[in-house]
Coordinates of C-alpha atoms and ligand atoms in Angstrom, one line a residue:
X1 CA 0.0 0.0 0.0
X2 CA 1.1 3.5 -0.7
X3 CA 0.1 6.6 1.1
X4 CA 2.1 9.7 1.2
X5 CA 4.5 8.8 -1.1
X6 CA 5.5 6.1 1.0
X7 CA 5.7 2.3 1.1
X8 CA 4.1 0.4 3.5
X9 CA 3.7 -3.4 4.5
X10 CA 1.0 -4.1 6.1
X11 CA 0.9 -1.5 8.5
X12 CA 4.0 -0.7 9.0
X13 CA 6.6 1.6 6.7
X14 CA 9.1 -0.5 4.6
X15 CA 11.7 2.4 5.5
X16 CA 11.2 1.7 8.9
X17 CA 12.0 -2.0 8.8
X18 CA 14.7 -1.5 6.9
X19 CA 15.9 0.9 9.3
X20 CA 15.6 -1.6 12.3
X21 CA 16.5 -5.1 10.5
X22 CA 19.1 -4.0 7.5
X23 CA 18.7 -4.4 3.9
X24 CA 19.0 -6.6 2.0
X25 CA 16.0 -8.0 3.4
X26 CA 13.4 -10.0 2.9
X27 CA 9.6 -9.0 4.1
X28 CA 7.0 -11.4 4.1
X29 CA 3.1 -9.7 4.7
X30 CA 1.1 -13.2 6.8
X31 CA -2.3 -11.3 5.7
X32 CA -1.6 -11.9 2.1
X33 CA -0.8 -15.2 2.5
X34 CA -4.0 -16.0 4.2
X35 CA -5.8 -13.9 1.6
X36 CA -4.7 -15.8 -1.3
X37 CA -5.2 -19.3 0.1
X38 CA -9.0 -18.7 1.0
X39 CA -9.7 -16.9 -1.8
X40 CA -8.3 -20.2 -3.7
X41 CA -10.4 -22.8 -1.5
X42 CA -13.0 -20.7 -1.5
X43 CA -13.5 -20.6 -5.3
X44 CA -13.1 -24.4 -5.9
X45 CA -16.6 -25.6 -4.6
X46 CA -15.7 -29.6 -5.2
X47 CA -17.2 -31.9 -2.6
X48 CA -13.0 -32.3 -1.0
X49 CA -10.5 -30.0 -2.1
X50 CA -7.2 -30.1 -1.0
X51 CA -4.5 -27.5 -1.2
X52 CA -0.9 -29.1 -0.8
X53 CA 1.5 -25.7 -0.8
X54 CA 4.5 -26.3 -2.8
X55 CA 7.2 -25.5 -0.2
X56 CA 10.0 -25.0 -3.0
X57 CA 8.8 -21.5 -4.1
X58 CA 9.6 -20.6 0.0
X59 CA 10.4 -22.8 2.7
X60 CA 10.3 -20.3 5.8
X61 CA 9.5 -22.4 8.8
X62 CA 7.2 -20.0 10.0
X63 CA 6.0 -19.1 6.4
X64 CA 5.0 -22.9 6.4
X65 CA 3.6 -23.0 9.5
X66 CA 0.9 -20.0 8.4
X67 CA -0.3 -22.9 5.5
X68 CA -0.1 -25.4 8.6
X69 CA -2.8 -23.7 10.2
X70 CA -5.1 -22.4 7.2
X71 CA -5.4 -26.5 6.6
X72 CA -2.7 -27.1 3.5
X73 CA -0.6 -29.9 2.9
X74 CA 2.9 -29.9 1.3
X75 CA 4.4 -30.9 -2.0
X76 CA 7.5 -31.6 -0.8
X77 CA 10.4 -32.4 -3.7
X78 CA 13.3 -33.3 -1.6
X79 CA 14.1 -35.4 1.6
X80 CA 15.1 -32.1 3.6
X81 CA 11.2 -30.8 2.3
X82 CA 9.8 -33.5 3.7
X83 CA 11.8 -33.2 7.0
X84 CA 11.4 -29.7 7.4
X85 CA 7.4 -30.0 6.5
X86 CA 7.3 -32.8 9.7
X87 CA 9.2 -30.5 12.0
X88 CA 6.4 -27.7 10.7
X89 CA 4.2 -30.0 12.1
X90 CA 2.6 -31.5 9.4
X91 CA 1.3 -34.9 9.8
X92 CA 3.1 -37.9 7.3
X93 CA -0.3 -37.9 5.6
X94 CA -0.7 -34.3 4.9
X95 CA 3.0 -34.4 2.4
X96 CA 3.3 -35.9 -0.8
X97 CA 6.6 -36.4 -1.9
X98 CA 7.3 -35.9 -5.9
X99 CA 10.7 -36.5 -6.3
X100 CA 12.6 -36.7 -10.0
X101 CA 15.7 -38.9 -10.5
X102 CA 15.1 -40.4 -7.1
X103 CA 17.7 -42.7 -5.5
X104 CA 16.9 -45.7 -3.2
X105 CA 18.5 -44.3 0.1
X106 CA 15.9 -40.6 -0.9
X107 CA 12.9 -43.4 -0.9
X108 CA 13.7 -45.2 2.2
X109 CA 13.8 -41.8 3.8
X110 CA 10.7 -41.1 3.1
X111 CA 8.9 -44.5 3.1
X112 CA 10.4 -44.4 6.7
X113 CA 8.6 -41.4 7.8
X114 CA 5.2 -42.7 6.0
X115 CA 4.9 -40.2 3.4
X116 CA 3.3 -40.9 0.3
X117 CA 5.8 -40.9 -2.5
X118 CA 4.6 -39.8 -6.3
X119 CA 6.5 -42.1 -8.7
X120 CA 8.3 -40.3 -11.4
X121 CA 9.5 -43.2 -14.1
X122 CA 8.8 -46.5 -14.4
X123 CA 12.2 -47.7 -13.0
X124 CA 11.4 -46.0 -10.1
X125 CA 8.0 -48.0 -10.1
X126 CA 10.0 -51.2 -10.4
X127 CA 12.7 -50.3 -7.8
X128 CA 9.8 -49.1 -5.2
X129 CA 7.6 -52.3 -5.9
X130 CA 10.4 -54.7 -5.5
X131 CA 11.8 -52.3 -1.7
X132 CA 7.9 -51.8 -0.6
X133 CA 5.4 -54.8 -2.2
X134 CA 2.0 -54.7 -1.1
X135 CA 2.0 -50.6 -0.2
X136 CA 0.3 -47.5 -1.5
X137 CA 1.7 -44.9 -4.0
X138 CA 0.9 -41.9 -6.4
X139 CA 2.1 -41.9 -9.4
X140 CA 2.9 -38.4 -11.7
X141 CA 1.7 -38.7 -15.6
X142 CA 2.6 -36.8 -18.0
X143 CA -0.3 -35.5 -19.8
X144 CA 1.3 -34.7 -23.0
X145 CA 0.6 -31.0 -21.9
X146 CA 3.2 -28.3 -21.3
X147 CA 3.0 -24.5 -20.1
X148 CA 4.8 -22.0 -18.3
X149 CA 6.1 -18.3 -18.4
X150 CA 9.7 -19.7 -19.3
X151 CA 10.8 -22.7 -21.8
X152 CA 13.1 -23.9 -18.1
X153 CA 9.7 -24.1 -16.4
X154 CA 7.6 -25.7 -18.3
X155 CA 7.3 -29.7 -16.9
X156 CA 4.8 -31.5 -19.5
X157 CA 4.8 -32.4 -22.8
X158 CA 7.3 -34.3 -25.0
X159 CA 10.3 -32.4 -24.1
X160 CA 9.6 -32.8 -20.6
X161 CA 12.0 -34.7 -18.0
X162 CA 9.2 -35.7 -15.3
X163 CA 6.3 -37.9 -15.1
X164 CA 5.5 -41.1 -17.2
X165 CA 3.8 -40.5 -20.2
X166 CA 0.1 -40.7 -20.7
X167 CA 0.3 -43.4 -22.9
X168 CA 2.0 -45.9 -20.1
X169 CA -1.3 -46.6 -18.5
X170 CA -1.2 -49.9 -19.1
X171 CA 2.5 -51.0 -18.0
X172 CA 1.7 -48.8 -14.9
X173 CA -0.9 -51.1 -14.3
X174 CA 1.2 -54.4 -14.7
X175 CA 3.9 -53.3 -12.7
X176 CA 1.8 -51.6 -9.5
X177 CA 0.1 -55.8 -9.9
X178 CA 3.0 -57.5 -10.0
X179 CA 4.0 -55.8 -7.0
X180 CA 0.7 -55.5 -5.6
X181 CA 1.5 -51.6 -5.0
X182 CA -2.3 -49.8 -4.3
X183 CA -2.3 -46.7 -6.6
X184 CA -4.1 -44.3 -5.1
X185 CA -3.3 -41.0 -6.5
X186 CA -2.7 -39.5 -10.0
X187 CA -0.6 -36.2 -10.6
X188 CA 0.7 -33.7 -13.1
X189 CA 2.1 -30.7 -12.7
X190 CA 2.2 -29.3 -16.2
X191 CA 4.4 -25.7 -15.1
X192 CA 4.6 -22.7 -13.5
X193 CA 3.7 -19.3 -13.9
X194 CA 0.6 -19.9 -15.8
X195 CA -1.7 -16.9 -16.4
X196 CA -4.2 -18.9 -19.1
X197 CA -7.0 -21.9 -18.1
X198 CA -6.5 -23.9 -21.2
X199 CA -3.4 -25.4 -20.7
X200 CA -4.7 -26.7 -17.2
X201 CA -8.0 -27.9 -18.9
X202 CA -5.8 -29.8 -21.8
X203 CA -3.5 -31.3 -19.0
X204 CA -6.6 -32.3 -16.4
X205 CA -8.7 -33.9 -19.8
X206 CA -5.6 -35.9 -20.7
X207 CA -5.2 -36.7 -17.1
X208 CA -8.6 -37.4 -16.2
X209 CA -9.0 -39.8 -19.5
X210 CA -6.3 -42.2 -17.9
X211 CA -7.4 -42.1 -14.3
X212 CA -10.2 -43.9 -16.0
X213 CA -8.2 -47.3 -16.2
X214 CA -7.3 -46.7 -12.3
X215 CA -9.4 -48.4 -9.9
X216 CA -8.4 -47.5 -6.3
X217 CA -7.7 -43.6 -7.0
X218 CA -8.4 -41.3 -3.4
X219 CA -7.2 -38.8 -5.3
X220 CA -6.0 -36.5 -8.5
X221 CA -3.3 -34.2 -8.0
X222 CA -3.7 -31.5 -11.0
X223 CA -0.3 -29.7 -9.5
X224 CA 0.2 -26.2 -9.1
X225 CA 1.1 -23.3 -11.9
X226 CA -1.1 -20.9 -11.1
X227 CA 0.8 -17.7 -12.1
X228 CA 0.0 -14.1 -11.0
X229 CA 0.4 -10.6 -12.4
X230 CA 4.0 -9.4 -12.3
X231 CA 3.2 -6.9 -14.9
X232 CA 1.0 -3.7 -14.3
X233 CA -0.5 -5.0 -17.5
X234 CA -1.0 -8.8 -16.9
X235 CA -4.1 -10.0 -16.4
X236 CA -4.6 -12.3 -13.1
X237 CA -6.1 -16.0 -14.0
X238 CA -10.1 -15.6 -13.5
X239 CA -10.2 -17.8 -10.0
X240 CA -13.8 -17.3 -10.5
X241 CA -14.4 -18.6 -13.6
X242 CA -11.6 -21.3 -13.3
X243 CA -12.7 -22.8 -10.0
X244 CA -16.2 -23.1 -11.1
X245 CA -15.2 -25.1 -14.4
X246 CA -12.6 -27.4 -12.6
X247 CA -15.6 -27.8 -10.0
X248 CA -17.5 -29.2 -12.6
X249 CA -15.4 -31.3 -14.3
X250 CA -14.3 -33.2 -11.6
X251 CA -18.0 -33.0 -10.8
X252 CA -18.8 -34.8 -13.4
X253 CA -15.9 -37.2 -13.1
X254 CA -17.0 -38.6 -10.0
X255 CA -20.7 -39.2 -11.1
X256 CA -19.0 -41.7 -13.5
X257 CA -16.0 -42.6 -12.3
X258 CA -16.2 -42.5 -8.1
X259 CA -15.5 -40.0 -5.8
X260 CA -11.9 -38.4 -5.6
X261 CA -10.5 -35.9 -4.0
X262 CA -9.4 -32.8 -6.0
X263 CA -5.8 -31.9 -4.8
X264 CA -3.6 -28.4 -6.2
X265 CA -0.2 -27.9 -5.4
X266 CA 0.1 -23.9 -5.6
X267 CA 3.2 -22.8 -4.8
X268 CA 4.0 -19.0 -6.3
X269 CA -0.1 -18.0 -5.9
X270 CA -0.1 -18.3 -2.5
X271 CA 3.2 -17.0 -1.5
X272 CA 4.4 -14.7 -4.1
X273 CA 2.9 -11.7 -3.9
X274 CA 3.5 -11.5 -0.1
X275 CA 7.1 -10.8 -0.7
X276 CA 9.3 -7.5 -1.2
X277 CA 12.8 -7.1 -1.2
X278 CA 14.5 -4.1 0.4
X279 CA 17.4 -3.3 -1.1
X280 CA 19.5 0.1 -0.4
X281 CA 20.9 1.7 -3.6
X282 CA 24.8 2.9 -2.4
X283 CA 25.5 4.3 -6.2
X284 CA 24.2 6.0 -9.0
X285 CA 26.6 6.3 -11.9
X286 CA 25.4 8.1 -14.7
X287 CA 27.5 7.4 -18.0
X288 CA 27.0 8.9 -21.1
X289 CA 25.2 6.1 -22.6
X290 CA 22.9 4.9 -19.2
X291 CA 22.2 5.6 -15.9
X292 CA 22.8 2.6 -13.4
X293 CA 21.0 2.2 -9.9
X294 CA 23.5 0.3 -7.7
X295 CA 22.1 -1.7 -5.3
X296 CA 23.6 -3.5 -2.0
X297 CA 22.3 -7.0 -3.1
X298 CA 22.6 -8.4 -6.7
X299 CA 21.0 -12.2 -8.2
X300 CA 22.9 -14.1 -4.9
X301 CA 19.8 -13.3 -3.1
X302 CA 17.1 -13.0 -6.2
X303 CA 18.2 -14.9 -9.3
X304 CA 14.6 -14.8 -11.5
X305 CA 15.4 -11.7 -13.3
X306 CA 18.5 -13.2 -14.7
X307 CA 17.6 -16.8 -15.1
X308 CA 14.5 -16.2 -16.5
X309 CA 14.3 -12.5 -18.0
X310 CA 11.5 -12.1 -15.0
X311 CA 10.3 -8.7 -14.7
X312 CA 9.4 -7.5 -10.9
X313 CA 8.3 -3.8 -9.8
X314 CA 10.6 -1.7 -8.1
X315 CA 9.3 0.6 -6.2
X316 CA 11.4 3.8 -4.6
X317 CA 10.0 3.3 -1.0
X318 CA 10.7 6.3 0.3
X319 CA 9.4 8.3 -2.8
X320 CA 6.6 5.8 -3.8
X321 CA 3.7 7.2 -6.2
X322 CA 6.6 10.5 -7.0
X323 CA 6.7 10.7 -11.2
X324 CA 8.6 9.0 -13.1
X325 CA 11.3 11.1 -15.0
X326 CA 14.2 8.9 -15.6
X327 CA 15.2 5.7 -17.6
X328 CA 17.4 3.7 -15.7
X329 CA 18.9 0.2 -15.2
X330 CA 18.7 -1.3 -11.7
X331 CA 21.3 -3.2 -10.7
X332 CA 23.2 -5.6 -7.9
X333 CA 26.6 -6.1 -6.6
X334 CA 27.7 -9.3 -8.3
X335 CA 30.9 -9.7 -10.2
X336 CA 29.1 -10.7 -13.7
X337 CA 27.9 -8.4 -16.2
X338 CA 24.2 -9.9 -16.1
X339 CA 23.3 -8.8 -12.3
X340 CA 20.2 -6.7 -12.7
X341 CA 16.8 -6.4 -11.6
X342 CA 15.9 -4.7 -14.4
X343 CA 16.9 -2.8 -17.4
X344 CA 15.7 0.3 -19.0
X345 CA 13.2 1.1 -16.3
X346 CA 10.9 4.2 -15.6
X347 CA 11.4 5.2 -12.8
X348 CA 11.9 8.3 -10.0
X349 CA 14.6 10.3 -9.6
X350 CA 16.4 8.3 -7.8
X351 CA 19.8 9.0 -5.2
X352 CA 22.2 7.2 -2.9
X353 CA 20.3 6.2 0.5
X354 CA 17.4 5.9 -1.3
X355 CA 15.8 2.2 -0.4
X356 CA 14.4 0.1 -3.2
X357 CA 11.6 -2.6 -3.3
X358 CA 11.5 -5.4 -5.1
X359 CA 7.7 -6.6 -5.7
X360 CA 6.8 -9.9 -6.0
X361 CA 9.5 -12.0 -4.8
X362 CA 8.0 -14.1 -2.1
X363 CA 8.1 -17.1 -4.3
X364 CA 11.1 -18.6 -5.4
X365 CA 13.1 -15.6 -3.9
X366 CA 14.5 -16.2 -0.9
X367 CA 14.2 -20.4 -1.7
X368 CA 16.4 -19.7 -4.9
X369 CA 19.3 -17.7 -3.2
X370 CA 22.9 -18.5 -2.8
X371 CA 26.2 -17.6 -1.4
X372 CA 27.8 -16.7 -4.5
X373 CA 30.8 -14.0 -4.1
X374 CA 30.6 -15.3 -0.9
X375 CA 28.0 -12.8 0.6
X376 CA 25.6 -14.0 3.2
X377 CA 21.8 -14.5 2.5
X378 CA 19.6 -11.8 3.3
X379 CA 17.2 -12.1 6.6
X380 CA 13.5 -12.7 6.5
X381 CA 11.2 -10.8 8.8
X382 CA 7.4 -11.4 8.5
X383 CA 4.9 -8.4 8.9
X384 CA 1.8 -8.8 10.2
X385 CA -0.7 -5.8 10.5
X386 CA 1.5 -3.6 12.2
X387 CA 3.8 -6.5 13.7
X388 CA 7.2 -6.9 12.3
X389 CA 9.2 -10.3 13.5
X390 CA 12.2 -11.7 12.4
X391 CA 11.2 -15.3 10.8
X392 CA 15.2 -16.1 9.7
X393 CA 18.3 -14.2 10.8
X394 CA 20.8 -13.0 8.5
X395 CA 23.7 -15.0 7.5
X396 CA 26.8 -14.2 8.4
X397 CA 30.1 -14.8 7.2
X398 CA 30.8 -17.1 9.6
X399 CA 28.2 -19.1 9.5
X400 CA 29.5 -19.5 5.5
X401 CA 33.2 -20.5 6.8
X402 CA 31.5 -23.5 9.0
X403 CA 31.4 -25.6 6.6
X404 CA 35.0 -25.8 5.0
X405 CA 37.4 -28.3 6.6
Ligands
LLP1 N1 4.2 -29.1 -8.0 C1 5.3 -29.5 -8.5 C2 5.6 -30.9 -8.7 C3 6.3 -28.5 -8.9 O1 7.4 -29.0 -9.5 C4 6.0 -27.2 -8.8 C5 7.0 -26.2 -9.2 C6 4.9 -26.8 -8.1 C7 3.9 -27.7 -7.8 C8 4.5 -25.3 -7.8 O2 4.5 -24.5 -9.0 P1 3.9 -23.0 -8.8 O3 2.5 -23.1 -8.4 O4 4.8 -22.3 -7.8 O5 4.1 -22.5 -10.2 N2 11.8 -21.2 -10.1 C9 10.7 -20.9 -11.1 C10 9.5 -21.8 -10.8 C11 9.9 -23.3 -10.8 C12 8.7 -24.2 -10.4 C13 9.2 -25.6 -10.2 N3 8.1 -26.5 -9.8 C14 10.3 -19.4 -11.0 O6 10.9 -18.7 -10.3 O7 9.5 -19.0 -11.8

């Protein structure tokens, strides 16, 4: 919210945190959170709808602990997701785990702390059913249906690394028999960032069409994707209009087919949004050719700019709603040419001590940072009306040194 050319969170003035907790820092607003998951659950009127938060786009402890309470699971993708989801206090049953390129010692660890595990290939198939006969498992299709706001992103379809095809129904089948594995849930996950329904319809018809062949299903998993406006100009996906047809689709699925539970794995809807970074700009360099914004934190602590070509808004805190009179490129502190959170950008007059924030970057923000040029990741505070609490301390340089030996 803006008021008086200022920038708040919450309640509270994002100059004044910064003030208190440092930059570069990450702020996390609980209320938006909360807002976006019930405004998801509440759209989606099928009989048992289940929202399993995808704790890659950001694994906070407390940040999970908010979904823990509002009644979501957790797709987890890695041992240490499942772990952290159980000491979040989520019950075994409440995580499914959807590993790819999964190694024997990665299933045993989950198998031992009875979590679900969503089979990526059929030699995975085989080595689960010959570790684990007679036990339950989801598997992850591939519906032959791809989408996403980046080619890197984009998880179904022919050129797509996860899942087992569509069209492997039927050795599925033999295999889950011979080992007399129970399959009780379907998946796909078909990509992220989506801001359009069809590609979720395609991918749910094509799934839907071989859950047909499955007899013990509890449950489809359509995944998560859901994308949101990072653009002033982007249009948000119609919730409305998309929770009353996937209602009625699977609906109508379980007239004919039996009653299963409709599960989504949102990740960036529920958390992204919540997120800004404050950054601090220490130099402004004006060449003749461009005018560069320097920054006290570069792509170490928020890479999707570079990786993907992601645009954010930036807005001058401290001189938010002011005109904007200059075309400038923002940019971080990292050795390599390509550190910058965006290029040729409208924006205030803008000077030294001036504090920046980055929009938008509550998923895969923080979760995606690293130590590169050795600099310490960024703390996370958590804002809630006009609370402000510190849900991860910054790293320090020692704590970067621990590990060497
Ligand atoms: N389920 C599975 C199995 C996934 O692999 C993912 C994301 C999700 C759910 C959640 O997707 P979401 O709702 O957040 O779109 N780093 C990229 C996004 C990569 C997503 C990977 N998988 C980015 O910053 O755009």
């Amino acid at each position: 919210m803006i008021r008086n050319n200022t920038l708040y969170i919450g309640h509270v003035k994002a100059s004044t945190i910064a003030d208190e907790y440092g930059t570069p820092l990450y702020v996390y607003n609980s209320d938006r959170i909360r807002k976006n998951y019930n405004s998801l659950i509440k759209n989606i009127r099928y009989w048992k709808t289940e929202i399993y938060y995808a704790c890659k786009a950001n694994y906070n402890l407390t940040i999970l602990k908010i979904l823990k309470d509002l009644g979501s699971g957790i797709d987890a993708v890695s041992p240490g997701e499942v772990y952290l989801a159980l000491k979040a206090g989520f019950s075994s049953t409440k995580i499914l785990f959807t590993g790819n390129n999964v190694t024997d010692e990665e299933m045993k660890f989950v198998k031992e702390h009875d979590v679900l595990i969503n089979i990526d290939s059929l030699s995975q198939l085989k080595r689960y059913g010959k570790n684990y006969p007679n036990s339950e498992i989801s598997v992850r299709i591939n519906p032959n249906v791809g989408a996403g706001h980046h080619p890197h992103v984009i998880t179904g379809g022919p050129k797509s690394k996860f899942g087992i095809y569509y069209s492997r129904g039927d050795e599925i089948k033999r295999i889950a028999s011979h080992y007399n594995l129970k399959i009780v849930g379907l998946h796909m996950h078909i990509g992220s960032g989506i801001l359009k329904p069809e590609p979720f319809f395609l991918g749910i018809e094509s799934l839907l069409n071989t859950a047909k062949g499955f007899c013990d299903l509890e449950f489809i998993d359509i995944g998560g994707g859901l994308g949101i406006p990072y653009k002033p100009q982007e249009k948000p996906l119609d919730l409305k209009k998309f929770g009353q047809k996937l209602s009625k689709i699977f609906a109508s699925y379980a007239k004919t087919h039996g009653k299963v539970a409709l599960r989504l794995e949102p990740g960036r809807y529920l958390v992204a949004g919540s997120g800004v970074l404050l950054t601090r700009v220490n130099t402004v360099k004006k060449t003749q050719h461009r005018i560069f914004i320097g920054t006290d934190t570069g792509f170490n602590s928020l890479i999707r700019p570079i990786l993907y070509g992601a645009h954010h808004e930036i807005i001058v805190a401290n001189k938010a709603g002011r005109e904007k009179t200059q075309k400038v490129d923002v940019c971080g502190n990292i050795c390599e040419s390509g550190d910058f959170f965006a290029r040729n950008r409208i924006m205030p007059e803008i000077e030294e001590g001036d504090l920046l924030a980055i929009m938008d970057v509550g998923a895969y923000g923080f979760s995606m940072s690293s130590n590169y040029n050795f600099r310490p990741r960024p703390a996370e505070v958590l804002v809630s009306s006009n609370k402000v609490k510190i849900i991860r301390r910054r790293e320090t340089v020692e704590d970067m040194l621990r590990y060497f030996r």
